[in-house]
Structures are given as structure tokens and as C-alpha cells.
Amino acid sequence: MPSMAAHGDKWTAGGCHTVFMSGRSLLLFAQALLRAPREVGAIAPSSSVLGDRLAAVVPRSDDAVIVELGAGTGVVTARIERRRSPQSTFLAFERDPQLAMELKRQSSGVQVIADDARRLRLHLEQRGLTTVDTIVCGLPWANFSDQEQSELLGVITRVLGAEGVFTTFAYAHALALPQARQFRAALAARFDEVLPTRAVLRNFPPAITYVCRTPLVRP
Ligand SMILES: C[S@@+](CC[C@H](N)C(=O)[O-])C[C@H]1O[C@@H](n2cnc3c(N)ncnc32)[C@H](O)[C@@H]1O
């Protein structure tokens, strides 16, 4: 079985969400943030509670194809690993080479791809895959321009099957900011169904998730 032992799933009374996250993971996250603050776009890795919320849409079937975009230090990756069938296919994209290397070290069952999420289709084709059942996404959407958001959502909707699900998160305190509002509008333009969930308070900062179905594929 794949192991992602660096991350735990318990909380302290004070609400620290990364109780068992190794100092190594936190150090790697901080280094990545210093290297590329805009691309990392968070002050801390997600909590395992948020990870479970995101992973809840992952199918348990053996033939499922699951993709994670922006895997970071692997908190959400580990929650997907707990849920999915070991026979399913799981590709995790992480652009930062150091973080990708750490993900590879931690996880044996995941195909870690140290590349830009924009090249998702190419990597699927290289593996003989055409469609994906579920995309779980940790990309920092609010830091992307309208054009970047549109380009990435185009890549995502083109590879999702008609029954496919896309899920991602947004920080609750920033939902009213222009790029967050733009992202919400971009989701509505690309999916027939966009369900925002209630906030996960046990995350720093608290975050909502979007669950998006029925991709509206554009030419
Ligand atoms: C907000 S962090 C989320 C990390 C992790 N999923 C979590 O929730 O803790 C965003 C991650 O996306 C990665 N990233 C940003 N842009 C990317 C891109 N275009 N392709 C692949 N990874 C990207 C960053 O390097 C960073 O690790």
C-alpha cells in the first residue's frame, strides 16, 4: 500500500491543522513559498479536514482515473490515497521540482508529475488515457489572471468525462476579492453545475470548496 506517513489527521485544542505534518514538509512548503509566492499562493498547507472534503468526490472504483493539480506537500494527496482503490490510476501534478521530489519520496502508488498542470492532456496521452473521472485541484486560482484561469479551466474541462467531477477550494475571507469572483464566474461558464460547500473552519485560513459537474466543453 502507498504510504503518506508524513501527514496526520488529528487536531490540537488550539486548532493547529498540521499536527503530525513533519517539520521537513513544513520547511519544504516555506521554501517553495519563498521561491514562488504567487504560484504557491497559501501561507500554510491545507488541513487534512479540507483534504477529506476535497477527496470526498473521488470514486472508489478500480478503473477510476484521478488527477490532482498543485499537490504541494501532499496533504490532499494523502487523503485521496486513503479513499481511492489501489487499482485506480492516480496522477498528481506539482510544478515545483523540490515539492514534486518530496511527493515521489512519500508516495509509492501515485504517479507524480513534476510539470505544469497546463500539460495535463499531454501526460494523459502519454499514458494512453483520454478522459479523467475526477480532478482534485489545489491551484491558487485567485492569484491567476483571467486568461490563466480560462486556459487552465479549458484544459480541465476538455479532459473530464461527461460524468466527471472537478473540485477545488477558495479561502473564505477572500471570496469577495475580484479574482475570486472572476474565478467563480469562470467556473459557472465552464460547468453546468457549481456547488459551493460550507466553509471548512478547521483549515488555516478557513476555506470553502467548489464541486463542479457536467463540463461545458468549448471548441
Ligand atoms: C496553494 S498550494 C496547495 C498545495 C496543496 N494542494 C495543499 O492544499 O496544501 C498550490 C500548489 O500548486 C502548485 N502550482 C501552482 N501553479 C501550478 C501549475 N501551473 N501546475 C502545477 N502546479 C502548480 C504550487 O507549486 C503549489 O505547490
mmCIF file of C-alpha atoms and ligand atoms in Angstrom:
data_model
loop_
_atom_site.group_PDB
_atom_site.id
_atom_site.type_symbol
_atom_site.label_atom_id
_atom_site.label_comp_id
_atom_site.label_asym_id
_atom_site.label_seq_id
_atom_site.Cartn_x
_atom_site.Cartn_y
_atom_site.Cartn_z
ATOM 1 C CA MET A 1 0.000 0.000 0.000
ATOM 2 C CA PRO A 2 1.212 3.517 -0.698
ATOM 3 C CA SER A 3 2.298 5.361 2.362
ATOM 4 C CA MET A 4 1.967 9.069 3.089
ATOM 5 C CA ALA A 5 3.018 8.928 6.694
ATOM 6 C CA ALA A 6 4.276 12.476 6.902
ATOM 7 C CA HIS A 7 0.792 13.886 7.460
ATOM 8 C CA GLY A 8 -1.573 13.195 10.318
ATOM 9 C CA ASP A 9 -5.268 13.767 10.772
ATOM 10 C CA LYS A 10 -5.673 14.979 14.326
ATOM 11 C CA TRP A 11 -6.026 18.392 15.850
ATOM 12 C CA THR A 12 -4.730 20.189 18.860
ATOM 13 C CA ALA A 13 -7.123 22.111 21.096
ATOM 14 C CA GLY A 14 -5.598 25.248 19.644
ATOM 15 C CA GLY A 15 -6.674 24.241 16.174
ATOM 16 C CA CYS A 16 -3.298 23.674 14.521
ATOM 17 C CA HIS A 17 -4.226 21.681 11.463
ATOM 18 C CA THR A 18 -0.932 20.064 10.734
ATOM 19 C CA VAL A 19 -0.329 18.209 13.978
ATOM 20 C CA PHE A 20 1.672 15.366 12.529
ATOM 21 C CA MET A 21 2.944 17.148 9.475
ATOM 22 C CA SER A 22 6.666 16.691 9.542
ATOM 23 C CA GLY A 23 8.961 19.636 10.074
ATOM 24 C CA ARG A 24 10.521 18.588 6.780
ATOM 25 C CA SER A 25 7.218 19.096 4.924
ATOM 26 C CA LEU A 26 6.664 22.477 6.527
ATOM 27 C CA LEU A 27 10.209 23.537 5.688
ATOM 28 C CA LEU A 28 9.767 22.445 2.066
ATOM 29 C CA PHE A 29 6.472 24.343 1.866
ATOM 30 C CA ALA A 30 8.070 27.500 3.297
ATOM 31 C CA GLN A 31 10.980 27.223 0.857
ATOM 32 C CA ALA A 32 8.581 26.781 -2.079
ATOM 33 C CA LEU A 33 6.610 29.810 -0.906
ATOM 34 C CA LEU A 34 9.778 31.904 -0.843
ATOM 35 C CA ARG A 35 10.793 30.678 -4.307
ATOM 36 C CA ALA A 36 7.413 31.351 -5.931
ATOM 37 C CA PRO A 37 4.890 33.124 -3.676
ATOM 38 C CA ARG A 38 2.376 33.714 -6.467
ATOM 39 C CA GLU A 39 2.376 30.071 -7.600
ATOM 40 C CA VAL A 40 2.140 28.648 -4.079
ATOM 41 C CA GLY A 41 -0.497 31.176 -3.059
ATOM 42 C CA ALA A 42 -1.053 29.963 0.511
ATOM 43 C CA ILE A 43 0.550 30.623 3.854
ATOM 44 C CA ALA A 44 0.171 27.025 5.001
ATOM 45 C CA PRO A 45 -0.590 23.612 3.517
ATOM 46 C CA SER A 46 -4.242 22.551 3.656
ATOM 47 C CA SER A 47 -5.527 20.678 6.697
ATOM 48 C CA SER A 48 -6.431 17.021 6.485
ATOM 49 C CA VAL A 49 -10.049 18.089 7.152
ATOM 50 C CA LEU A 50 -10.051 20.190 3.989
ATOM 51 C CA GLY A 51 -8.221 17.332 2.260
ATOM 52 C CA ASP A 52 -11.022 14.933 3.204
ATOM 53 C CA ARG A 53 -13.656 17.370 1.967
ATOM 54 C CA LEU A 54 -11.876 17.578 -1.393
ATOM 55 C CA ALA A 55 -11.243 13.838 -1.598
ATOM 56 C CA ALA A 56 -14.919 13.036 -0.887
ATOM 57 C CA VAL A 57 -15.697 13.186 -4.623
ATOM 58 C CA VAL A 58 -13.042 10.596 -5.524
ATOM 59 C CA PRO A 59 -14.639 7.392 -6.841
ATOM 60 C CA ARG A 60 -13.717 4.131 -5.130
ATOM 61 C CA SER A 61 -13.883 2.078 -8.321
ATOM 62 C CA ASP A 62 -10.861 0.115 -9.574
ATOM 63 C CA ASP A 63 -10.983 1.664 -13.035
ATOM 64 C CA ALA A 64 -11.186 5.303 -11.899
ATOM 65 C CA VAL A 65 -8.740 7.851 -13.313
ATOM 66 C CA ILE A 66 -7.993 10.525 -10.716
ATOM 67 C CA VAL A 67 -5.862 13.648 -11.148
ATOM 68 C CA GLU A 68 -4.620 16.116 -8.547
ATOM 69 C CA LEU A 69 -3.348 19.522 -9.686
ATOM 70 C CA GLY A 70 -0.998 21.501 -7.426
ATOM 71 C CA ALA A 71 -0.274 18.708 -4.951
ATOM 72 C CA GLY A 72 2.151 20.783 -2.841
ATOM 73 C CA THR A 73 3.465 18.873 0.168
ATOM 74 C CA GLY A 74 0.899 16.117 -0.330
ATOM 75 C CA VAL A 75 -1.731 16.684 2.379
ATOM 76 C CA VAL A 76 -4.629 16.312 -0.064
ATOM 77 C CA THR A 77 -2.739 13.616 -1.979
ATOM 78 C CA ALA A 78 -2.663 11.507 1.185
ATOM 79 C CA ARG A 79 -6.429 11.882 1.689
ATOM 80 C CA ILE A 80 -7.071 10.840 -1.912
ATOM 81 C CA GLU A 81 -4.802 7.855 -1.319
ATOM 82 C CA ARG A 82 -6.867 6.830 1.706
ATOM 83 C CA ARG A 83 -10.069 6.870 -0.332
ATOM 84 C CA ARG A 84 -9.279 5.591 -3.796
ATOM 85 C CA SER A 85 -8.963 1.961 -4.868
ATOM 86 C CA PRO A 86 -5.306 0.860 -5.068
ATOM 87 C CA GLN A 87 -6.138 -0.416 -8.571
ATOM 88 C CA SER A 88 -7.241 3.024 -9.771
ATOM 89 C CA THR A 89 -4.942 5.401 -11.667
ATOM 90 C CA PHE A 90 -3.787 8.488 -9.777
ATOM 91 C CA LEU A 91 -1.661 11.250 -11.331
ATOM 92 C CA ALA A 92 -0.525 14.166 -9.153
ATOM 93 C CA PHE A 93 0.872 17.320 -10.794
ATOM 94 C CA GLU A 94 3.223 19.631 -8.935
ATOM 95 C CA ARG A 95 5.250 22.252 -10.744
ATOM 96 C CA ASP A 96 7.786 22.940 -8.000
ATOM 97 C CA PRO A 97 10.606 20.388 -8.536
ATOM 98 C CA GLN A 98 11.566 20.127 -4.843
ATOM 99 C CA LEU A 99 7.973 19.540 -3.749
ATOM 100 C CA ALA A 100 7.495 17.022 -6.558
ATOM 101 C CA MET A 101 10.620 15.170 -5.448
ATOM 102 C CA GLU A 102 9.297 15.020 -1.888
ATOM 103 C CA LEU A 103 5.918 13.741 -3.125
ATOM 104 C CA LYS A 104 7.706 10.966 -5.010
ATOM 105 C CA ARG A 105 9.656 10.088 -1.877
ATOM 106 C CA GLN A 106 6.491 9.884 0.231
ATOM 107 C CA SER A 107 4.115 8.107 -2.099
ATOM 108 C CA SER A 108 4.658 4.896 -4.000
ATOM 109 C CA GLY A 109 1.213 4.456 -5.573
ATOM 110 C CA VAL A 110 0.898 7.933 -7.060
ATOM 111 C CA GLN A 111 2.315 8.904 -10.443
ATOM 112 C CA VAL A 112 3.878 12.248 -9.507
ATOM 113 C CA ILE A 113 4.370 14.548 -12.495
ATOM 114 C CA ALA A 114 6.763 17.449 -11.962
ATOM 115 C CA ASP A 115 5.231 19.648 -14.613
ATOM 116 C CA ASP A 116 2.752 22.428 -15.243
ATOM 117 C CA ALA A 117 -0.921 21.482 -14.960
ATOM 118 C CA ARG A 118 -1.425 23.058 -18.384
ATOM 119 C CA ARG A 119 0.256 19.991 -19.886
ATOM 120 C CA LEU A 120 -2.277 17.633 -18.339
ATOM 121 C CA ARG A 121 -3.589 16.356 -21.665
ATOM 122 C CA LEU A 122 -0.102 15.570 -22.968
ATOM 123 C CA HIS A 123 0.711 13.470 -19.891
ATOM 124 C CA LEU A 124 -2.621 11.642 -20.144
ATOM 125 C CA GLU A 125 -1.981 10.861 -23.816
ATOM 126 C CA GLN A 126 1.496 9.562 -22.988
ATOM 127 C CA ARG A 127 -0.230 7.051 -20.686
ATOM 128 C CA GLY A 128 -2.903 6.103 -23.212
ATOM 129 C CA LEU A 129 -5.608 7.935 -21.261
ATOM 130 C CA THR A 130 -8.194 10.203 -22.839
ATOM 131 C CA THR A 131 -10.617 11.098 -20.060
ATOM 132 C CA VAL A 132 -10.440 11.647 -16.318
ATOM 133 C CA ASP A 133 -13.142 10.837 -13.748
ATOM 134 C CA THR A 134 -12.126 13.255 -11.022
ATOM 135 C CA ILE A 135 -9.826 16.265 -10.783
ATOM 136 C CA VAL A 136 -8.963 17.489 -7.297
ATOM 137 C CA CYS A 137 -7.271 20.836 -7.506
ATOM 138 C CA GLY A 138 -5.120 22.901 -5.129
ATOM 139 C CA LEU A 139 -4.010 25.535 -7.621
ATOM 140 C CA PRO A 140 -4.054 29.127 -6.287
ATOM 141 C CA TRP A 141 -6.814 30.360 -8.606
ATOM 142 C CA ALA A 142 -7.155 33.784 -7.029
ATOM 143 C CA ASN A 143 -3.527 34.531 -7.977
ATOM 144 C CA PHE A 144 -4.093 33.728 -11.647
ATOM 145 C CA SER A 145 -5.094 36.277 -14.284
ATOM 146 C CA ASP A 146 -8.420 35.906 -16.108
ATOM 147 C CA GLN A 147 -6.522 34.444 -19.055
ATOM 148 C CA GLU A 148 -4.635 31.917 -16.899
ATOM 149 C CA GLN A 149 -7.855 30.857 -15.175
ATOM 150 C CA SER A 150 -9.590 30.430 -18.522
ATOM 151 C CA GLU A 151 -6.690 28.489 -20.066
ATOM 152 C CA LEU A 152 -6.455 26.061 -17.140
ATOM 153 C CA LEU A 153 -10.216 25.552 -16.882
ATOM 154 C CA GLY A 154 -10.234 24.838 -20.633
ATOM 155 C CA VAL A 155 -7.581 22.140 -20.157
ATOM 156 C CA ILE A 156 -9.572 20.664 -17.255
ATOM 157 C CA THR A 157 -12.991 20.596 -18.932
ATOM 158 C CA ARG A 158 -11.564 19.074 -22.120
ATOM 159 C CA VAL A 159 -10.221 16.004 -20.308
ATOM 160 C CA LEU A 160 -13.093 15.462 -17.857
ATOM 161 C CA GLY A 161 -15.604 12.830 -18.904
ATOM 162 C CA ALA A 162 -19.263 13.829 -19.199
ATOM 163 C CA GLU A 163 -19.845 12.348 -15.723
ATOM 164 C CA GLY A 164 -16.579 13.774 -14.411
ATOM 165 C CA VAL A 165 -16.193 15.901 -11.289
ATOM 166 C CA PHE A 166 -13.862 18.810 -10.651
ATOM 167 C CA THR A 167 -13.298 20.131 -7.148
ATOM 168 C CA THR A 168 -11.134 22.890 -5.752
ATOM 169 C CA PHE A 169 -11.030 25.279 -2.809
ATOM 170 C CA ALA A 170 -11.064 29.024 -2.147
ATOM 171 C CA TYR A 171 -10.250 30.903 1.048
ATOM 172 C CA ALA A 172 -13.446 32.166 2.668
ATOM 173 C CA HIS A 173 -12.066 35.558 3.695
ATOM 174 C CA ALA A 174 -11.054 36.369 0.115
ATOM 175 C CA LEU A 175 -14.243 35.370 -1.712
ATOM 176 C CA ALA A 176 -15.277 38.969 -2.322
ATOM 177 C CA LEU A 177 -11.979 39.905 -3.990
ATOM 178 C CA PRO A 178 -12.100 40.475 -7.774
ATOM 179 C CA GLN A 179 -10.019 37.459 -8.831
ATOM 180 C CA ALA A 180 -12.018 35.141 -6.570
ATOM 181 C CA ARG A 181 -15.275 36.492 -8.020
ATOM 182 C CA GLN A 182 -13.843 36.170 -11.502
ATOM 183 C CA PHE A 183 -12.940 32.545 -10.773
ATOM 184 C CA ARG A 184 -16.450 31.788 -9.513
ATOM 185 C CA ALA A 185 -17.853 33.280 -12.759
ATOM 186 C CA ALA A 186 -15.347 31.306 -14.840
ATOM 187 C CA LEU A 187 -16.471 28.080 -13.139
ATOM 188 C CA ALA A 188 -20.115 28.899 -13.909
ATOM 189 C CA ALA A 189 -19.177 29.463 -17.559
ATOM 190 C CA ARG A 190 -17.389 26.109 -17.786
ATOM 191 C CA PHE A 191 -19.663 23.802 -15.756
ATOM 192 C CA ASP A 192 -23.407 23.311 -15.757
ATOM 193 C CA GLU A 193 -23.386 22.680 -12.003
ATOM 194 C CA VAL A 194 -21.163 24.514 -9.497
ATOM 195 C CA LEU A 195 -21.850 23.760 -5.840
ATOM 196 C CA PRO A 196 -20.039 25.828 -3.207
ATOM 197 C CA THR A 197 -19.834 23.975 0.114
ATOM 198 C CA ARG A 198 -19.958 25.414 3.621
ATOM 199 C CA ALA A 199 -16.619 26.609 4.946
ATOM 200 C CA VAL A 200 -14.132 24.191 6.427
ATOM 201 C CA LEU A 201 -13.256 26.083 9.604
ATOM 202 C CA ARG A 202 -10.531 23.665 10.609
ATOM 203 C CA ASN A 203 -8.202 24.984 7.980
ATOM 204 C CA PHE A 204 -5.901 27.955 8.096
ATOM 205 C CA PRO A 205 -7.380 30.123 6.707
ATOM 206 C CA PRO A 206 -10.932 28.652 6.564
ATOM 207 C CA ALA A 207 -11.871 27.622 3.047
ATOM 208 C CA ILE A 208 -14.888 26.634 1.012
ATOM 209 C CA THR A 209 -14.793 24.073 -1.759
ATOM 210 C CA TYR A 210 -16.486 24.057 -5.128
ATOM 211 C CA VAL A 211 -17.820 20.822 -6.559
ATOM 212 C CA CYS A 212 -18.337 21.181 -10.312
ATOM 213 C CA ARG A 213 -20.119 18.739 -12.637
ATOM 214 C CA THR A 214 -21.171 18.497 -16.258
ATOM 215 C CA PRO A 215 -18.331 20.282 -18.044
ATOM 216 C CA LEU A 216 -19.427 22.575 -20.851
ATOM 217 C CA VAL A 217 -16.676 21.886 -23.359
ATOM 218 C CA ARG A 218 -15.903 24.675 -25.786
ATOM 219 C CA PRO A 219 -14.259 24.150 -29.165
HETATM 220 C C1 LIG B 1 -1.977 26.523 -2.502
HETATM 221 S S1 LIG B 1 -0.685 25.335 -2.810
HETATM 222 C C2 LIG B 1 -1.672 23.884 -2.460
HETATM 223 C C3 LIG B 1 -0.848 22.698 -2.064
HETATM 224 C C4 LIG B 1 -1.668 21.509 -1.559
HETATM 225 N N1 LIG B 1 -2.581 21.008 -2.569
HETATM 226 C C5 LIG B 1 -2.445 21.884 -0.325
HETATM 227 O O1 LIG B 1 -3.675 22.046 -0.431
HETATM 228 O O2 LIG B 1 -1.824 22.031 0.736
HETATM 229 C C6 LIG B 1 -0.604 25.405 -4.598
HETATM 230 C C7 LIG B 1 0.378 24.432 -5.231
HETATM 231 O O3 LIG B 1 0.164 24.457 -6.638
HETATM 232 C C8 LIG B 1 1.421 24.435 -7.303
HETATM 233 N N2 LIG B 1 1.212 25.039 -8.637
HETATM 234 C C9 LIG B 1 0.937 26.350 -8.920
HETATM 235 N N3 LIG B 1 0.751 26.511 -10.226
HETATM 236 C C10 LIG B 1 0.887 25.284 -10.796
HETATM 237 C C11 LIG B 1 0.787 24.791 -12.140
HETATM 238 N N4 LIG B 1 0.503 25.620 -13.152
HETATM 239 N N5 LIG B 1 0.983 23.479 -12.364
HETATM 240 C C12 LIG B 1 1.258 22.626 -11.339
HETATM 241 N N6 LIG B 1 1.374 23.023 -10.049
HETATM 242 C C13 LIG B 1 1.190 24.337 -9.781
HETATM 243 C C14 LIG B 1 2.340 25.232 -6.394
HETATM 244 O O4 LIG B 1 3.701 24.925 -6.608
HETATM 245 C C15 LIG B 1 1.830 24.803 -5.006
HETATM 246 O O5 LIG B 1 2.537 23.688 -4.523
#
